[in-house]
JSON list of C-alpha atoms in Angstrom, two decimals:
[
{"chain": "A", "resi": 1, "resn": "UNK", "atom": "CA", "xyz": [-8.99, -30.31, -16.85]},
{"chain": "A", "resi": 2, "resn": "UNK", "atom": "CA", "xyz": [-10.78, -27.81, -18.47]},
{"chain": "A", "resi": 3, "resn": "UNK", "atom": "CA", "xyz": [-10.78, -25.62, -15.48]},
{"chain": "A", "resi": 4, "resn": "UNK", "atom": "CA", "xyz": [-7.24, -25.78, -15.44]},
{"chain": "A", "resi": 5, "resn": "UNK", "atom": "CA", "xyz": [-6.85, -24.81, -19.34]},
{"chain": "A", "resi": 6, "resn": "UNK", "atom": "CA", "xyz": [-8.91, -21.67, -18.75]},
{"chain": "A", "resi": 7, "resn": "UNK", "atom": "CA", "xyz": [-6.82, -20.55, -15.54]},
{"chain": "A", "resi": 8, "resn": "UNK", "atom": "CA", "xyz": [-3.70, -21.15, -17.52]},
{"chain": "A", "resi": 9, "resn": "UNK", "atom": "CA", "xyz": [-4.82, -19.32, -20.31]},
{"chain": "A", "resi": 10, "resn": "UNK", "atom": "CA", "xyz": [-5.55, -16.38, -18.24]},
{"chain": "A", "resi": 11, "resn": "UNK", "atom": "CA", "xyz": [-2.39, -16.43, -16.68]},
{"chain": "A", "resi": 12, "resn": "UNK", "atom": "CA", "xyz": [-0.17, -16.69, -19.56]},
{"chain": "A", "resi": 13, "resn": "UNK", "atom": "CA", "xyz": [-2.85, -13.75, -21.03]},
{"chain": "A", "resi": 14, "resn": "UNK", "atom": "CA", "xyz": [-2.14, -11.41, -17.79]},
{"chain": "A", "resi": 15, "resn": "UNK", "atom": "CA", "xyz": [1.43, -12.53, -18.02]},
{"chain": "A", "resi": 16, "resn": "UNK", "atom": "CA", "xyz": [2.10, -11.25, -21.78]},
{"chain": "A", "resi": 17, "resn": "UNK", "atom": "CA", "xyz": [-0.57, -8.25, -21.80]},
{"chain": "A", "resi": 18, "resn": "UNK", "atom": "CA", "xyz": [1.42, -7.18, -18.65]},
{"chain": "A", "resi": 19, "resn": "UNK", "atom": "CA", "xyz": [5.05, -6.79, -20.26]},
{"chain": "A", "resi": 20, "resn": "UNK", "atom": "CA", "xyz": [3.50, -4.99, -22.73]},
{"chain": "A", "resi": 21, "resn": "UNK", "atom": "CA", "xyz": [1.58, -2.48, -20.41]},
{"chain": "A", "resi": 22, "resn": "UNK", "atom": "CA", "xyz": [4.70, -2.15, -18.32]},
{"chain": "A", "resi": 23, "resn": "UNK", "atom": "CA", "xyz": [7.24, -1.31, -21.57]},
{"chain": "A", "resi": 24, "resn": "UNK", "atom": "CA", "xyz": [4.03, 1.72, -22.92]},
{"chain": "A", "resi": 25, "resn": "UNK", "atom": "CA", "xyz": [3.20, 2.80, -19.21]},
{"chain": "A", "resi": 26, "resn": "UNK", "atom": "CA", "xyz": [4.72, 4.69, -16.67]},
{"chain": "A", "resi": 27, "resn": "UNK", "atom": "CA", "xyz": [5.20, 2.19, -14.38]},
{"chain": "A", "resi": 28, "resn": "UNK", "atom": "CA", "xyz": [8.96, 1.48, -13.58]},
{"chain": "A", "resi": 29, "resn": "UNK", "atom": "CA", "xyz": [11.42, -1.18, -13.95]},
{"chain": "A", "resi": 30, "resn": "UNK", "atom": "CA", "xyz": [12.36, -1.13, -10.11]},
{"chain": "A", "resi": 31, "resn": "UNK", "atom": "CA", "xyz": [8.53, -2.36, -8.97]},
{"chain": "A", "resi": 32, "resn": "UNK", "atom": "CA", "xyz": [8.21, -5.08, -11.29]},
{"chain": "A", "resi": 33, "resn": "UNK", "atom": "CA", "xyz": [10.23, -7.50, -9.68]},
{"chain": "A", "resi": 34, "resn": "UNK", "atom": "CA", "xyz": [10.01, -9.26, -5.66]},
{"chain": "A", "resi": 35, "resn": "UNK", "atom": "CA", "xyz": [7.46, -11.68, -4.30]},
{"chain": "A", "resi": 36, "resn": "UNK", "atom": "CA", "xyz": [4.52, -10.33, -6.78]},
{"chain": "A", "resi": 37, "resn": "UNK", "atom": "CA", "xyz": [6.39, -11.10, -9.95]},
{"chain": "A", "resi": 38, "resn": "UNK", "atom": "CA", "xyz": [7.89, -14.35, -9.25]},
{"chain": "A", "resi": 39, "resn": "UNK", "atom": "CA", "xyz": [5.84, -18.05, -8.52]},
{"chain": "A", "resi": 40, "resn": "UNK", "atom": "CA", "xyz": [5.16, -21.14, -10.65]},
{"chain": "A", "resi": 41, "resn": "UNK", "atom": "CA", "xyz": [6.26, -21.03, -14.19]},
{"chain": "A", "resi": 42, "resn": "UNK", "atom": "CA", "xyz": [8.81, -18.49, -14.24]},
{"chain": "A", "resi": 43, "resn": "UNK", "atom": "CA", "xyz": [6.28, -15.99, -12.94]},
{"chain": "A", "resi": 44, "resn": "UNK", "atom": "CA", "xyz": [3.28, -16.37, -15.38]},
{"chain": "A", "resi": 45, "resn": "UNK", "atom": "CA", "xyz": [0.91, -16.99, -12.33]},
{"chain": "A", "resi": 46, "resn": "UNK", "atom": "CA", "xyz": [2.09, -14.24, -10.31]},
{"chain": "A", "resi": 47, "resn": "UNK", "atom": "CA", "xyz": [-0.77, -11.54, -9.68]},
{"chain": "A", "resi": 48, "resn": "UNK", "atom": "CA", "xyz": [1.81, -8.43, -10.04]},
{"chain": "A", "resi": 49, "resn": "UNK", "atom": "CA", "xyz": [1.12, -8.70, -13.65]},
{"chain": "A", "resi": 50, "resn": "UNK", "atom": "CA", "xyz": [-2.39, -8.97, -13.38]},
{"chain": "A", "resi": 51, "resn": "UNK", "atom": "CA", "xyz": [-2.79, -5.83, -11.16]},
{"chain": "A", "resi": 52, "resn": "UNK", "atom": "CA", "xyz": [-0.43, -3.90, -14.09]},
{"chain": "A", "resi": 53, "resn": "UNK", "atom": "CA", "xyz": [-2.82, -4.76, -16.69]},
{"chain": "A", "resi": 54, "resn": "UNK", "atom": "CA", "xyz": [-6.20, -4.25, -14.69]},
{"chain": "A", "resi": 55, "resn": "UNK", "atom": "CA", "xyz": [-4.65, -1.08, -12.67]},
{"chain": "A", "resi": 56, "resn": "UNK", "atom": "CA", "xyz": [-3.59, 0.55, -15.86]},
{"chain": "A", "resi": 57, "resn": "UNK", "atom": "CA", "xyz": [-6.68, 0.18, -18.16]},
{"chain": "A", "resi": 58, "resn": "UNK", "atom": "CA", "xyz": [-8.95, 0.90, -14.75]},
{"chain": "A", "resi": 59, "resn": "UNK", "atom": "CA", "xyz": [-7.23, 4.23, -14.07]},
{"chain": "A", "resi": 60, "resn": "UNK", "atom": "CA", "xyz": [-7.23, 5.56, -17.41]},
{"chain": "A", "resi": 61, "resn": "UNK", "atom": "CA", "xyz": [-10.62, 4.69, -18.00]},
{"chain": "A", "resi": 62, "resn": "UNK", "atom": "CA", "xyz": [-11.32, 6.52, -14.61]},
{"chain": "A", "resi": 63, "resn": "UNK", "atom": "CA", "xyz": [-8.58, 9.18, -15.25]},
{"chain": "A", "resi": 64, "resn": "UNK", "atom": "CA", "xyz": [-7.24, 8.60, -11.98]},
{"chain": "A", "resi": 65, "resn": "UNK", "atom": "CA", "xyz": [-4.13, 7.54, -10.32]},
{"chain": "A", "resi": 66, "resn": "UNK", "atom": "CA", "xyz": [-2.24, 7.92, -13.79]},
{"chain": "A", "resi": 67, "resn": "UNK", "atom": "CA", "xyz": [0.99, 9.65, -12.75]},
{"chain": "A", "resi": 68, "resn": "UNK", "atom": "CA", "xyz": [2.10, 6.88, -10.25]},
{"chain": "A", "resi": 69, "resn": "UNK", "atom": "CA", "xyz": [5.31, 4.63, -11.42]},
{"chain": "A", "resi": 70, "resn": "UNK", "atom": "CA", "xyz": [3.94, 1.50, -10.40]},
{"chain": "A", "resi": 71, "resn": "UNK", "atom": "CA", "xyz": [0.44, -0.25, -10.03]},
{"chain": "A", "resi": 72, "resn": "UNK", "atom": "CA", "xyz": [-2.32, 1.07, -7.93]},
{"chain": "A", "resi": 73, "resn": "UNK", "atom": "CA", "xyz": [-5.77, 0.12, -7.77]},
{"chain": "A", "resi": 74, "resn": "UNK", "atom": "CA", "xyz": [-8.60, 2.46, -9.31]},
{"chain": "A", "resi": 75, "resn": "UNK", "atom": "CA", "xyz": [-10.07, 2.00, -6.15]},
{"chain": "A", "resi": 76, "resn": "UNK", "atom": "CA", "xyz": [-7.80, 4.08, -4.01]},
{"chain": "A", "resi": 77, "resn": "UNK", "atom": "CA", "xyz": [-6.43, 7.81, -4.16]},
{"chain": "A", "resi": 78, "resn": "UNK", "atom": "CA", "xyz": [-2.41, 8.28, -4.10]},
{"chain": "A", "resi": 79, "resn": "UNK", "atom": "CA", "xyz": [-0.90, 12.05, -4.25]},
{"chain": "A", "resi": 80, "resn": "UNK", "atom": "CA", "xyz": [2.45, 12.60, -4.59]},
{"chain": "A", "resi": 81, "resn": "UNK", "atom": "CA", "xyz": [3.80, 9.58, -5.16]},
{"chain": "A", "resi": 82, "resn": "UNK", "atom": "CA", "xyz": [7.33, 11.06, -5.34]},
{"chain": "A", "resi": 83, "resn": "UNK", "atom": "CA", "xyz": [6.78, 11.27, -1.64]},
{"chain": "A", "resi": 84, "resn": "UNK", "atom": "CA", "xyz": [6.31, 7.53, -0.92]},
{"chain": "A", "resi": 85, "resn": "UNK", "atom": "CA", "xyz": [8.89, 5.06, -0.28]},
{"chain": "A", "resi": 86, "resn": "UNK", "atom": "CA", "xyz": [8.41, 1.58, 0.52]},
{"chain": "A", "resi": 87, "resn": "UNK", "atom": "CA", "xyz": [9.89, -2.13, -0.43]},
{"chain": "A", "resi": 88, "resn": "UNK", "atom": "CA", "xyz": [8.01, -3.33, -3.80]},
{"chain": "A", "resi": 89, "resn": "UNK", "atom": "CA", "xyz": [7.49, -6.79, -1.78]},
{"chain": "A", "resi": 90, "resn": "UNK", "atom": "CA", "xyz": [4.50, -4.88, -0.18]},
{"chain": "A", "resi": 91, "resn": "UNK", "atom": "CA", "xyz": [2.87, -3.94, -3.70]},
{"chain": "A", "resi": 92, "resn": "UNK", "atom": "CA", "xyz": [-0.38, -5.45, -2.17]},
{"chain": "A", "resi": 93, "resn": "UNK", "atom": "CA", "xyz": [-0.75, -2.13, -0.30]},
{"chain": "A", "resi": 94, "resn": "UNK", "atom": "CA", "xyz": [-1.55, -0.25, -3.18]},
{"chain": "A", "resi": 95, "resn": "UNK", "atom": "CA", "xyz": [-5.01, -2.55, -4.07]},
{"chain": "A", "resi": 96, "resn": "UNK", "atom": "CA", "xyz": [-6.60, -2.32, -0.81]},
{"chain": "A", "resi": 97, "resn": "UNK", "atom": "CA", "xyz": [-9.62, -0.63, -2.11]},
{"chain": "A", "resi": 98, "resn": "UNK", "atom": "CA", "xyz": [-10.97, 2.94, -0.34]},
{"chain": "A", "resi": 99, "resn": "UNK", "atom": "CA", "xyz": [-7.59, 3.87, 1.27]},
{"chain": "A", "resi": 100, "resn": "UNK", "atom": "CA", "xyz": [-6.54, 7.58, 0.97]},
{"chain": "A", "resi": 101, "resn": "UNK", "atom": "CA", "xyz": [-2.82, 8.45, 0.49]},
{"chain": "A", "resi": 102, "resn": "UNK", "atom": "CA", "xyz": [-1.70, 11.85, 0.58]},
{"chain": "A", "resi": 103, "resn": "UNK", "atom": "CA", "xyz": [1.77, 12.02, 0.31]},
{"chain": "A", "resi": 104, "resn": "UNK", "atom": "CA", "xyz": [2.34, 15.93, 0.30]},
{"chain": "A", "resi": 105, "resn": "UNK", "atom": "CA", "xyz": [5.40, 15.05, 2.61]},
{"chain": "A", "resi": 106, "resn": "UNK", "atom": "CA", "xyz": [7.19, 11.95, 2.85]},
{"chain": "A", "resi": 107, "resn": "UNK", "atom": "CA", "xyz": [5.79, 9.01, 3.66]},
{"chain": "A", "resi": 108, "resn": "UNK", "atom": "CA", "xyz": [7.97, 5.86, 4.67]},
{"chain": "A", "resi": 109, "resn": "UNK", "atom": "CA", "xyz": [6.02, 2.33, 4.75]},
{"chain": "A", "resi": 110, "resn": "UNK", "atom": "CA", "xyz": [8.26, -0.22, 6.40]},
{"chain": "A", "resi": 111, "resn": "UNK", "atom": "CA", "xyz": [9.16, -3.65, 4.83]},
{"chain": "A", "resi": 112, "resn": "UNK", "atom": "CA", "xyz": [6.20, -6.20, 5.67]},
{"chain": "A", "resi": 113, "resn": "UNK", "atom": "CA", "xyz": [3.62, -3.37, 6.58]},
{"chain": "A", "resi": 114, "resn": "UNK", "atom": "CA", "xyz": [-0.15, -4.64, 5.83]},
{"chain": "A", "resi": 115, "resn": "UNK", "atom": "CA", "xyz": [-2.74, -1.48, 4.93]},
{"chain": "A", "resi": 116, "resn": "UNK", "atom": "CA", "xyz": [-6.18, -2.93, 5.68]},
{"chain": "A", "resi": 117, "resn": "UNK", "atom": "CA", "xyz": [-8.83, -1.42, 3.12]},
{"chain": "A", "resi": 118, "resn": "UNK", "atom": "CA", "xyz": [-10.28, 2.21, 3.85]},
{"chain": "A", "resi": 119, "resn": "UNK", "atom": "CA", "xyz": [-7.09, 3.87, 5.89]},
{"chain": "A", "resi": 120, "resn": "UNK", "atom": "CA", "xyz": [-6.28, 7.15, 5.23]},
{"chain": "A", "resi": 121, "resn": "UNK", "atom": "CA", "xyz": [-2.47, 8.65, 5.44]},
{"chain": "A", "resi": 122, "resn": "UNK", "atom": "CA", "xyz": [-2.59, 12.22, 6.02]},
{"chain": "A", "resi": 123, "resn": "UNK", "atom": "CA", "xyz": [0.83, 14.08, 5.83]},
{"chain": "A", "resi": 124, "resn": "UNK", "atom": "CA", "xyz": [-1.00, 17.68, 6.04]},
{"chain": "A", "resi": 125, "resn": "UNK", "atom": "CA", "xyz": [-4.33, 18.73, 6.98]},
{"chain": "A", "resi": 126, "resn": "UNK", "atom": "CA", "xyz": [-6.13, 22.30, 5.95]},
{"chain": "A", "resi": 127, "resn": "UNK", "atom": "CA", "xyz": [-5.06, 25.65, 7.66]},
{"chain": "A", "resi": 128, "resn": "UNK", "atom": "CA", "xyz": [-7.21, 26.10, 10.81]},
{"chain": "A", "resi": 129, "resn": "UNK", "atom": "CA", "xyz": [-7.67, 29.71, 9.71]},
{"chain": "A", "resi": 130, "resn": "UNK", "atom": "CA", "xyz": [-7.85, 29.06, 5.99]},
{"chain": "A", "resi": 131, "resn": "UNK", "atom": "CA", "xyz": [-9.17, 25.78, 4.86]},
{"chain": "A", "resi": 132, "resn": "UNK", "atom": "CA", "xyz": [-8.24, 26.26, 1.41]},
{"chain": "A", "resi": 133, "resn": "UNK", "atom": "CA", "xyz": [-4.53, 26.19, 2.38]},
{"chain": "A", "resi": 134, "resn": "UNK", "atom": "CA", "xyz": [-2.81, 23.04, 3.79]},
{"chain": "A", "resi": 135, "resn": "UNK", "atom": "CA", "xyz": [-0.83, 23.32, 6.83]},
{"chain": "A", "resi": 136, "resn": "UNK", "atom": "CA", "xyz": [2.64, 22.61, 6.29]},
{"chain": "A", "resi": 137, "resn": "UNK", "atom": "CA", "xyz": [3.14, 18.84, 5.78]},
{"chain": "A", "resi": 138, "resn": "UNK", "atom": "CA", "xyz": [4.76, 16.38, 8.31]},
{"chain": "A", "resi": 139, "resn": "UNK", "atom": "CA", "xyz": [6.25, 13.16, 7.32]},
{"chain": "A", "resi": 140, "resn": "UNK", "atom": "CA", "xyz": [4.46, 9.77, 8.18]},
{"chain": "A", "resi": 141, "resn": "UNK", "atom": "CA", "xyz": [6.83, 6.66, 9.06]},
{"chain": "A", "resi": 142, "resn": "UNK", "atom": "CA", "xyz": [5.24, 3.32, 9.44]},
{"chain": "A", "resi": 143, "resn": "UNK", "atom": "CA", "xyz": [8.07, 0.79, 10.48]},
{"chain": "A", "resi": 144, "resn": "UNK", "atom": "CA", "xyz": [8.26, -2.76, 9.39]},
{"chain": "A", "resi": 145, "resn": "UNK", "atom": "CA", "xyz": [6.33, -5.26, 10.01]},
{"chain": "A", "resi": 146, "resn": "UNK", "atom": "CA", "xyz": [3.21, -3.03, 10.82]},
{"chain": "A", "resi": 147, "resn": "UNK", "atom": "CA", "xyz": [-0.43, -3.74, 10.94]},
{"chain": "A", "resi": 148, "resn": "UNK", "atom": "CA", "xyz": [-3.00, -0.60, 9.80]},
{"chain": "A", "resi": 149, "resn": "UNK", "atom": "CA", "xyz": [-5.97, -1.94, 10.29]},
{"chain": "A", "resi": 150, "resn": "UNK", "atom": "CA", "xyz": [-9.48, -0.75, 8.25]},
{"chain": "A", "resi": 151, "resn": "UNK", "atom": "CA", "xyz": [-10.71, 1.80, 8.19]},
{"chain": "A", "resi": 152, "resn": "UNK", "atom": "CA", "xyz": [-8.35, 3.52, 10.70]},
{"chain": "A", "resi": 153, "resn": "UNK", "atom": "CA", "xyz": [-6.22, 7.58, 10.00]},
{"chain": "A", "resi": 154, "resn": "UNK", "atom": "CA", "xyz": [-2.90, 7.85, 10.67]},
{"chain": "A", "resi": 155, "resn": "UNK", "atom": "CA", "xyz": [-2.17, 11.73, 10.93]},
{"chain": "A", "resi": 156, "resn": "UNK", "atom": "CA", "xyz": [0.56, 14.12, 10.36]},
{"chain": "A", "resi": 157, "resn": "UNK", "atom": "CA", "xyz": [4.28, 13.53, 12.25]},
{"chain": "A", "resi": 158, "resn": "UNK", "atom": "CA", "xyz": [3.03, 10.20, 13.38]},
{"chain": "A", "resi": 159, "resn": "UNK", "atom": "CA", "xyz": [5.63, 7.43, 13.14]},
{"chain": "A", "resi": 160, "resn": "UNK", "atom": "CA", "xyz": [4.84, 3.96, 14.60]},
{"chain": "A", "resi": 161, "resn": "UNK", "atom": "CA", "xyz": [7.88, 1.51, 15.11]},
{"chain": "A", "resi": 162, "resn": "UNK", "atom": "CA", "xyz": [8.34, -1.75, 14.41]},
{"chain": "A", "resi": 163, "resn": "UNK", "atom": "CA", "xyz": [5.59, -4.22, 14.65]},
{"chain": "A", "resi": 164, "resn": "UNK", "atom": "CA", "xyz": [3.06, -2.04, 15.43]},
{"chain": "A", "resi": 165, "resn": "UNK", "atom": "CA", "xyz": [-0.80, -3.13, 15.55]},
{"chain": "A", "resi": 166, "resn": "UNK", "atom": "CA", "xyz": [-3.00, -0.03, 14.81]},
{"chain": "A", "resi": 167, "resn": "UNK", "atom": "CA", "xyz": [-6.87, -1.26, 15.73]},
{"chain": "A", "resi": 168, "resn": "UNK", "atom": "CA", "xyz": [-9.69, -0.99, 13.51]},
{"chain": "A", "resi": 169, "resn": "UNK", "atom": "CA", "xyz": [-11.47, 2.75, 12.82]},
{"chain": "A", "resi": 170, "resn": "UNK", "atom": "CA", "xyz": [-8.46, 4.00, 14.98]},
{"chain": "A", "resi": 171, "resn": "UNK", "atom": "CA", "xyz": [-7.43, 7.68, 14.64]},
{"chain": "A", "resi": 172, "resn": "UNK", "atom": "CA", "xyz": [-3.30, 7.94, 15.19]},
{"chain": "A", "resi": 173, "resn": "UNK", "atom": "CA", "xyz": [-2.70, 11.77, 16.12]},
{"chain": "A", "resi": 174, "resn": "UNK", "atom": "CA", "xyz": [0.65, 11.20, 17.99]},
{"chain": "A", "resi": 175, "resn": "UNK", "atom": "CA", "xyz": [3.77, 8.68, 17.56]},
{"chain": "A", "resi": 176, "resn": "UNK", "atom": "CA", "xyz": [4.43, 5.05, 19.12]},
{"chain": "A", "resi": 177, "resn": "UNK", "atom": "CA", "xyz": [8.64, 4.91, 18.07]},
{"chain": "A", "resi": 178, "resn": "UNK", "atom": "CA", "xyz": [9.17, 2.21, 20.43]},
{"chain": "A", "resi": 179, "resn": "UNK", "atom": "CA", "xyz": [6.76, -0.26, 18.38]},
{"chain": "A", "resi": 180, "resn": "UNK", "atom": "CA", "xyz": [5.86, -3.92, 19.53]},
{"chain": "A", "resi": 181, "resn": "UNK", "atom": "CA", "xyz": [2.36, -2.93, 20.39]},
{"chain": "A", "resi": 182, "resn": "UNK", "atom": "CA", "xyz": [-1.27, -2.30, 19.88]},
{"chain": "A", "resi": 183, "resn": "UNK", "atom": "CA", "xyz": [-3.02, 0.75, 19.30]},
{"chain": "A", "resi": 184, "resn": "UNK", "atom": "CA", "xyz": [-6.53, 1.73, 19.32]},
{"chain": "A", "resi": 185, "resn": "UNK", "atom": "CA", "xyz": [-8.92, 4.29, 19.32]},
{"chain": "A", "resi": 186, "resn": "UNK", "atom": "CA", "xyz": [-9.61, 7.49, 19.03]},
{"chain": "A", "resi": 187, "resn": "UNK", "atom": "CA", "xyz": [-7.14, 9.33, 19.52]},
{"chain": "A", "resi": 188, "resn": "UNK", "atom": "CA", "xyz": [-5.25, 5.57, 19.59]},
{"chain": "A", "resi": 189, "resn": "UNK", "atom": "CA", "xyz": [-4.00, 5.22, 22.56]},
{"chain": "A", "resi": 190, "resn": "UNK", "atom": "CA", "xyz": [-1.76, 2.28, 24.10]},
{"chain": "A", "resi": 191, "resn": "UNK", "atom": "CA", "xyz": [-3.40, -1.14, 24.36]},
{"chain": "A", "resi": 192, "resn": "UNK", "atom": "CA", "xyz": [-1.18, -3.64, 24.99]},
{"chain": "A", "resi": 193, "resn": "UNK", "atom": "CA", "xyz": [2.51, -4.51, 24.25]},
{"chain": "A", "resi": 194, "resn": "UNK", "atom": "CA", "xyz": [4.12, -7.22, 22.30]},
{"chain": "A", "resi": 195, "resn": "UNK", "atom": "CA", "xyz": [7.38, -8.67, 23.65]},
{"chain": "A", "resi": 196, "resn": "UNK", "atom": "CA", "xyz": [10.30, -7.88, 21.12]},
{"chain": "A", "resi": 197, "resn": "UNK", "atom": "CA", "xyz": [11.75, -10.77, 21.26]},
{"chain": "A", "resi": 198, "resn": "UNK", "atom": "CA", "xyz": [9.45, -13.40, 20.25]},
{"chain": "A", "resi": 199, "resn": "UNK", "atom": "CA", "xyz": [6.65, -11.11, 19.12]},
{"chain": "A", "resi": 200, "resn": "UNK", "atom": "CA", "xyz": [4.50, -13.09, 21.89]},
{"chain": "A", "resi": 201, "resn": "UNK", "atom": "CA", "xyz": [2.50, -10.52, 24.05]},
{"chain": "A", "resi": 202, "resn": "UNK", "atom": "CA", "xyz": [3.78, -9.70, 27.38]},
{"chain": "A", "resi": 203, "resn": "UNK", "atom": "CA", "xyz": [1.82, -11.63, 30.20]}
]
């Protein structure tokens, strides 16, 4: 019982700390709602408001991450978050700790994309001839319903289609449109595909 008191007391803490953080921050209206702000209660157990309060007070104290319009962990680096669109049912993304963002051009995450902890999104890399210039940036797509796993890079131009499996430590230098497979590797290459129809893997 008492266990029960204590979570509930944290809850309805995270709950009405976080609609105050969210009215004083930047973080906008439009990425406060979907699966992440709804749940038992009317929402007080959700964790979207516990990663507004924690993400807010952890960046600032850190001074990073403080320009982006909705929560992001401490833990990971985000440029350019104009650049990034993405469905604010996959909020999770943004606490996988270690990953690297760079959003100098556009990147695209698909509805029901998982980022595994540690992957790095690279729109532009340095100048070959001058590494204290970038090379002019290339959009990143990931369609829906993707898997990045850890610890892998997903480089500039790449887009992956739909239901796309990219393996552990693997480095994505060109694009997979057709989705409905696995990747791995380095460069990733083709593994296996998934049939499209039933997401069951073709025999």
């Amino acid at each position: 019982m008492l266990r029960f008191m204590r979570r509930a007391a944290a809850a309805l803490y995270y709950y009405v700390l976080g609609h105050i953080v969210a009215w004083c921050s930047r973080y906008q209206a439009k990425y406060r709602h979907g699966r992440w702000f709804t749940g038992r209660c009317g929402g007080v157990n959700a964790p979207g408001w516990r990663w507004i309060v924690k993400d807010f007070f952890n960046c600032r104290r850190l001074d990073v991450n403080t320009d982006i319009p909705w929560p992001v962990s401490a833990r990971q680096t985000v440029l350019h978050p104009e650049n990034i669109t993405f469905d604010p049912d996959d909020l999770n993304n943004f606490q996988s700790p270690g990953c690297y963002i760079q959003a100098i051009g556009p990147i695209a995450i698909g509805r029901g994309t998982y980022i595994a902890p540690n992957v790095g999104l690279i729109t532009s890399n340095h100048n070959l001839a001058n590494p204290d210039e970038h090379a002019p940036p290339q959009p990143i797509i990931l369609g829906e319903q993707c898997w990045i796993g850890m610890n892998s890079m997903i480089l500039p131009g790449v887009e992956l289609g739909p239901h796309t499996v990219v393996g552990a430590g693997a480095v994505v230098t060109k694009s997979f449109p057709e989705g409905f497979c696995v990747i791995a590797g380095n460069p990733a290459r083709l593994i296996k595909k998934v049939n499209n129809s039933d997401n069951r893997e073709e025999k």
